[in-house]
Short mmCIF file of C-alpha atoms in Angstrom, two decimals:
data_model
loop_
_atom_site.label_atom_id
_atom_site.label_comp_id
_atom_site.label_asym_id
_atom_site.label_seq_id
_atom_site.Cartn_x
_atom_site.Cartn_y
_atom_site.Cartn_z
CA UNK A 242 76.30 -117.02 -40.28
CA UNK A 243 74.43 -114.62 -42.54
CA UNK A 244 73.03 -116.23 -45.65
CA UNK A 245 72.96 -114.48 -49.00
CA UNK A 246 69.19 -113.88 -48.93
CA UNK A 247 69.32 -112.35 -45.43
CA UNK A 248 72.19 -110.09 -46.44
CA UNK A 249 70.28 -108.99 -49.53
CA UNK A 250 67.16 -108.31 -47.46
CA UNK A 251 69.20 -106.26 -44.97
CA UNK A 252 70.77 -104.22 -47.81
CA UNK A 253 67.34 -103.52 -49.34
CA UNK A 254 66.00 -102.44 -45.92
CA UNK A 255 68.99 -100.07 -45.43
CA UNK A 256 68.42 -98.56 -48.88
CA UNK A 257 64.71 -97.97 -48.23
CA UNK A 258 65.42 -96.25 -44.90
CA UNK A 259 68.16 -94.11 -46.45
CA UNK A 260 66.00 -93.12 -49.39
CA UNK A 261 63.05 -92.24 -47.17
CA UNK A 262 65.05 -89.85 -44.97
CA UNK A 263 67.71 -88.37 -47.23
CA UNK A 264 68.14 -86.15 -50.24
CA UNK A 265 69.60 -88.34 -52.93
CA UNK A 266 69.56 -89.24 -56.57
CA UNK A 267 70.30 -91.99 -59.06
CA UNK A 268 72.71 -90.92 -61.80
CA UNK A 269 73.23 -92.32 -65.26
CA UNK A 270 76.82 -91.98 -66.47
CA UNK A 271 76.60 -91.43 -70.21
CA UNK A 272 79.62 -89.27 -71.12
CA UNK A 273 82.74 -90.16 -69.11
CA UNK A 274 86.07 -90.23 -70.93
CA UNK A 275 89.40 -91.31 -69.51
CA UNK A 276 92.62 -92.52 -71.23
CA UNK A 277 93.93 -95.71 -69.59
CA UNK A 278 96.82 -96.91 -71.77
CA UNK A 279 100.08 -95.25 -72.82
CA UNK A 280 99.63 -93.87 -76.33
CA UNK A 281 96.00 -94.93 -76.31
CA UNK A 282 92.86 -93.06 -77.15
CA UNK A 283 90.15 -91.88 -74.79
CA UNK A 284 88.07 -94.64 -73.28
CA UNK A 285 84.32 -94.13 -72.89
CA UNK A 286 82.82 -95.34 -69.62
CA UNK A 287 79.12 -95.92 -68.98
CA UNK A 288 77.45 -96.71 -65.71
CA UNK A 289 75.20 -95.82 -62.81
CA UNK A 290 75.64 -94.17 -59.44
CA UNK A 291 73.98 -92.86 -56.31
CA UNK A 292 74.38 -89.27 -55.04
CA UNK A 293 73.69 -88.34 -51.43
CA UNK A 294 73.68 -84.84 -49.92
CA UNK A 295 74.97 -85.08 -46.36
CA UNK A 296 74.20 -81.42 -45.61
CA UNK A 297 73.91 -78.11 -47.49
CA UNK A 298 77.60 -78.07 -48.50
CA UNK A 299 78.82 -81.68 -48.48
CA UNK A 300 77.80 -84.57 -50.73
CA UNK A 301 79.03 -88.06 -51.52
CA UNK A 302 78.53 -90.48 -54.37
CA UNK A 303 79.11 -94.11 -55.28
CA UNK A 304 79.49 -95.00 -58.95
CA UNK A 305 79.99 -98.17 -60.98
CA UNK A 306 81.33 -97.72 -64.50
CA UNK A 307 82.01 -100.13 -67.34
CA UNK A 308 84.50 -99.58 -70.15
CA UNK A 309 83.47 -102.11 -72.80
CA UNK A 310 86.20 -100.97 -75.21
CA UNK A 311 88.98 -101.89 -72.77
CA UNK A 312 87.22 -104.72 -70.90
CA UNK A 313 87.38 -102.97 -67.54
CA UNK A 314 85.15 -101.80 -64.74
CA UNK A 315 85.69 -99.33 -61.89
CA UNK A 316 83.90 -98.76 -58.58
CA UNK A 317 84.38 -95.24 -57.20
CA UNK A 318 83.54 -93.28 -54.07
CA UNK A 319 83.82 -89.51 -54.01
CA UNK A 320 82.96 -86.74 -51.64
CA UNK A 321 82.54 -83.09 -52.54
CA UNK A 322 82.46 -79.69 -50.91
CA UNK A 323 79.92 -77.41 -52.64
CA UNK A 324 80.78 -73.71 -52.79
CA UNK A 325 77.11 -72.74 -52.43
CA UNK A 326 73.96 -74.47 -51.18
CA UNK A 327 73.72 -77.82 -52.99
CA UNK A 328 69.90 -77.63 -53.11
CA UNK A 329 70.47 -75.58 -56.28
CA UNK A 330 73.17 -75.67 -58.92
CA UNK A 331 76.61 -75.31 -57.37
CA UNK A 332 80.30 -75.70 -58.10
CA UNK A 333 82.08 -78.41 -56.09
CA UNK A 334 85.55 -79.82 -55.43
CA UNK A 335 86.60 -83.02 -53.69
CA UNK A 336 88.59 -86.26 -53.54
CA UNK A 337 87.78 -89.62 -55.08
CA UNK A 338 89.05 -93.16 -54.58
CA UNK A 339 88.20 -96.40 -56.33
CA UNK A 340 89.09 -99.87 -57.53
CA UNK A 341 89.60 -100.63 -61.22
CA UNK A 342 89.79 -104.13 -62.59
CA UNK A 343 90.26 -105.45 -66.10
CA UNK A 344 88.45 -108.62 -67.13
CA UNK A 345 91.51 -109.85 -69.02
CA UNK A 346 93.33 -112.72 -67.30
CA UNK A 347 96.61 -111.65 -65.67
CA UNK A 348 95.68 -107.97 -65.55
CA UNK A 349 96.56 -105.77 -62.56
CA UNK A 350 94.07 -104.26 -60.15
CA UNK A 351 94.38 -100.47 -59.93
CA UNK A 352 93.36 -98.03 -57.20
CA UNK A 353 92.54 -94.65 -58.78
CA UNK A 354 92.97 -91.82 -56.24
CA UNK A 355 92.37 -88.23 -57.29
CA UNK A 356 90.55 -84.91 -57.25
CA UNK A 357 87.44 -83.85 -59.10
CA UNK A 358 85.79 -80.48 -59.74
CA UNK A 359 82.51 -79.72 -61.41
CA UNK A 360 79.11 -78.12 -61.34
CA UNK A 361 76.01 -80.07 -60.30
CA UNK A 362 72.34 -79.18 -60.13
CA UNK A 363 70.22 -79.69 -57.04
CA UNK A 364 69.17 -83.30 -56.54
CA UNK A 365 65.42 -82.73 -56.50
CA UNK A 366 63.94 -84.07 -59.78
CA UNK A 367 66.17 -83.95 -62.88
CA UNK A 368 69.80 -82.90 -62.42
CA UNK A 369 73.05 -82.88 -64.39
CA UNK A 370 76.71 -83.00 -63.35
CA UNK A 371 79.48 -81.59 -65.57
CA UNK A 372 82.95 -82.39 -64.23
CA UNK A 373 86.68 -82.82 -64.82
CA UNK A 374 89.19 -84.66 -62.70
CA UNK A 375 92.74 -85.87 -62.34
CA UNK A 376 93.79 -89.12 -60.70
CA UNK A 377 96.78 -91.30 -59.98
CA UNK A 378 96.30 -95.01 -60.71
CA UNK A 379 98.13 -96.87 -57.94
CA UNK A 380 99.34 -100.16 -59.40
CA UNK A 381 99.80 -98.74 -62.91
CA UNK A 382 102.91 -98.80 -65.07
CA UNK A 383 102.66 -102.58 -65.20
CA UNK A 384 102.28 -104.54 -68.39
CA UNK A 385 99.53 -107.04 -68.92
CA UNK A 386 100.38 -110.71 -69.27
CA UNK A 387 102.38 -111.83 -72.27
CA UNK A 388 99.30 -113.29 -73.96
CA UNK A 389 95.99 -111.81 -74.97
CA UNK A 390 94.86 -108.62 -76.62
CA UNK A 391 96.75 -106.29 -74.22
CA UNK A 392 100.09 -108.15 -74.14
CA UNK A 393 102.95 -105.74 -73.40
CA UNK A 394 100.68 -102.69 -73.04
CA UNK A 395 101.50 -100.27 -70.20
CA UNK A 396 98.85 -98.55 -68.12
CA UNK A 397 99.05 -94.81 -67.50
CA UNK A 398 100.16 -93.78 -64.02
CA UNK A 399 98.11 -90.57 -64.13
CA UNK A 400 94.89 -89.96 -66.04
CA UNK A 401 92.33 -87.23 -66.44
CA UNK A 402 88.61 -87.63 -66.78
CA UNK A 403 85.86 -85.44 -68.19
CA UNK A 404 82.19 -86.22 -68.12
CA UNK A 405 78.55 -85.26 -68.13
CA UNK A 406 76.10 -87.32 -66.06
CA UNK A 407 72.33 -87.08 -65.75
CA UNK A 408 70.15 -88.15 -62.86
CA UNK A 409 66.82 -88.12 -61.10
CA UNK A 410 66.64 -87.23 -57.44
CA UNK A 411 64.30 -86.59 -54.55
CA UNK A 412 64.15 -84.04 -51.75
CA UNK A 413 64.78 -84.67 -48.09
CA UNK A 414 61.99 -86.02 -45.99
CA UNK A 415 60.56 -82.88 -44.38
CA UNK A 416 58.51 -84.39 -41.58
CA UNK A 417 56.95 -82.07 -39.06
CA UNK A 418 59.58 -81.03 -36.52
CA UNK A 419 62.51 -82.25 -38.60
CA UNK A 420 65.30 -79.73 -39.02
CA UNK A 421 66.62 -79.09 -42.45
#
């Protein structure tokens, strides 16, 4: 059986190997807005993420966002096809999927599935990502429990998101003989 410390050590080792050989970046999610409730206002999400360029046209990202105003968090994975070489600024389009959970007792777990389009800078050094997206929240349309601050409130089935993220990245490892 794998203990917690061994699992943590293995995860750190995998991250170090990935970071040493890949073009990637750590993003800070500072402006991400998405309405979650029927008749509600926009909800501001904040968080962090990791971007990874798989090749010159395809990238992926993992993000973790918090919404302190609505007591929720969401973990997302997205992939993107870049319309030009992603070593420089490029427009992209791709799918996203995630898990959203509210910290309120009796709240439903949602699975946001959608599409996202935007423009992102190359990952080497400072970069920015300006984007917009649309997603369906599987598990929505349900009311929260009868007690608490969200009693009787319905979740939106479909939402949109707009945002501007900033990050710091590094170039691929360009060892002698390695193909780019």
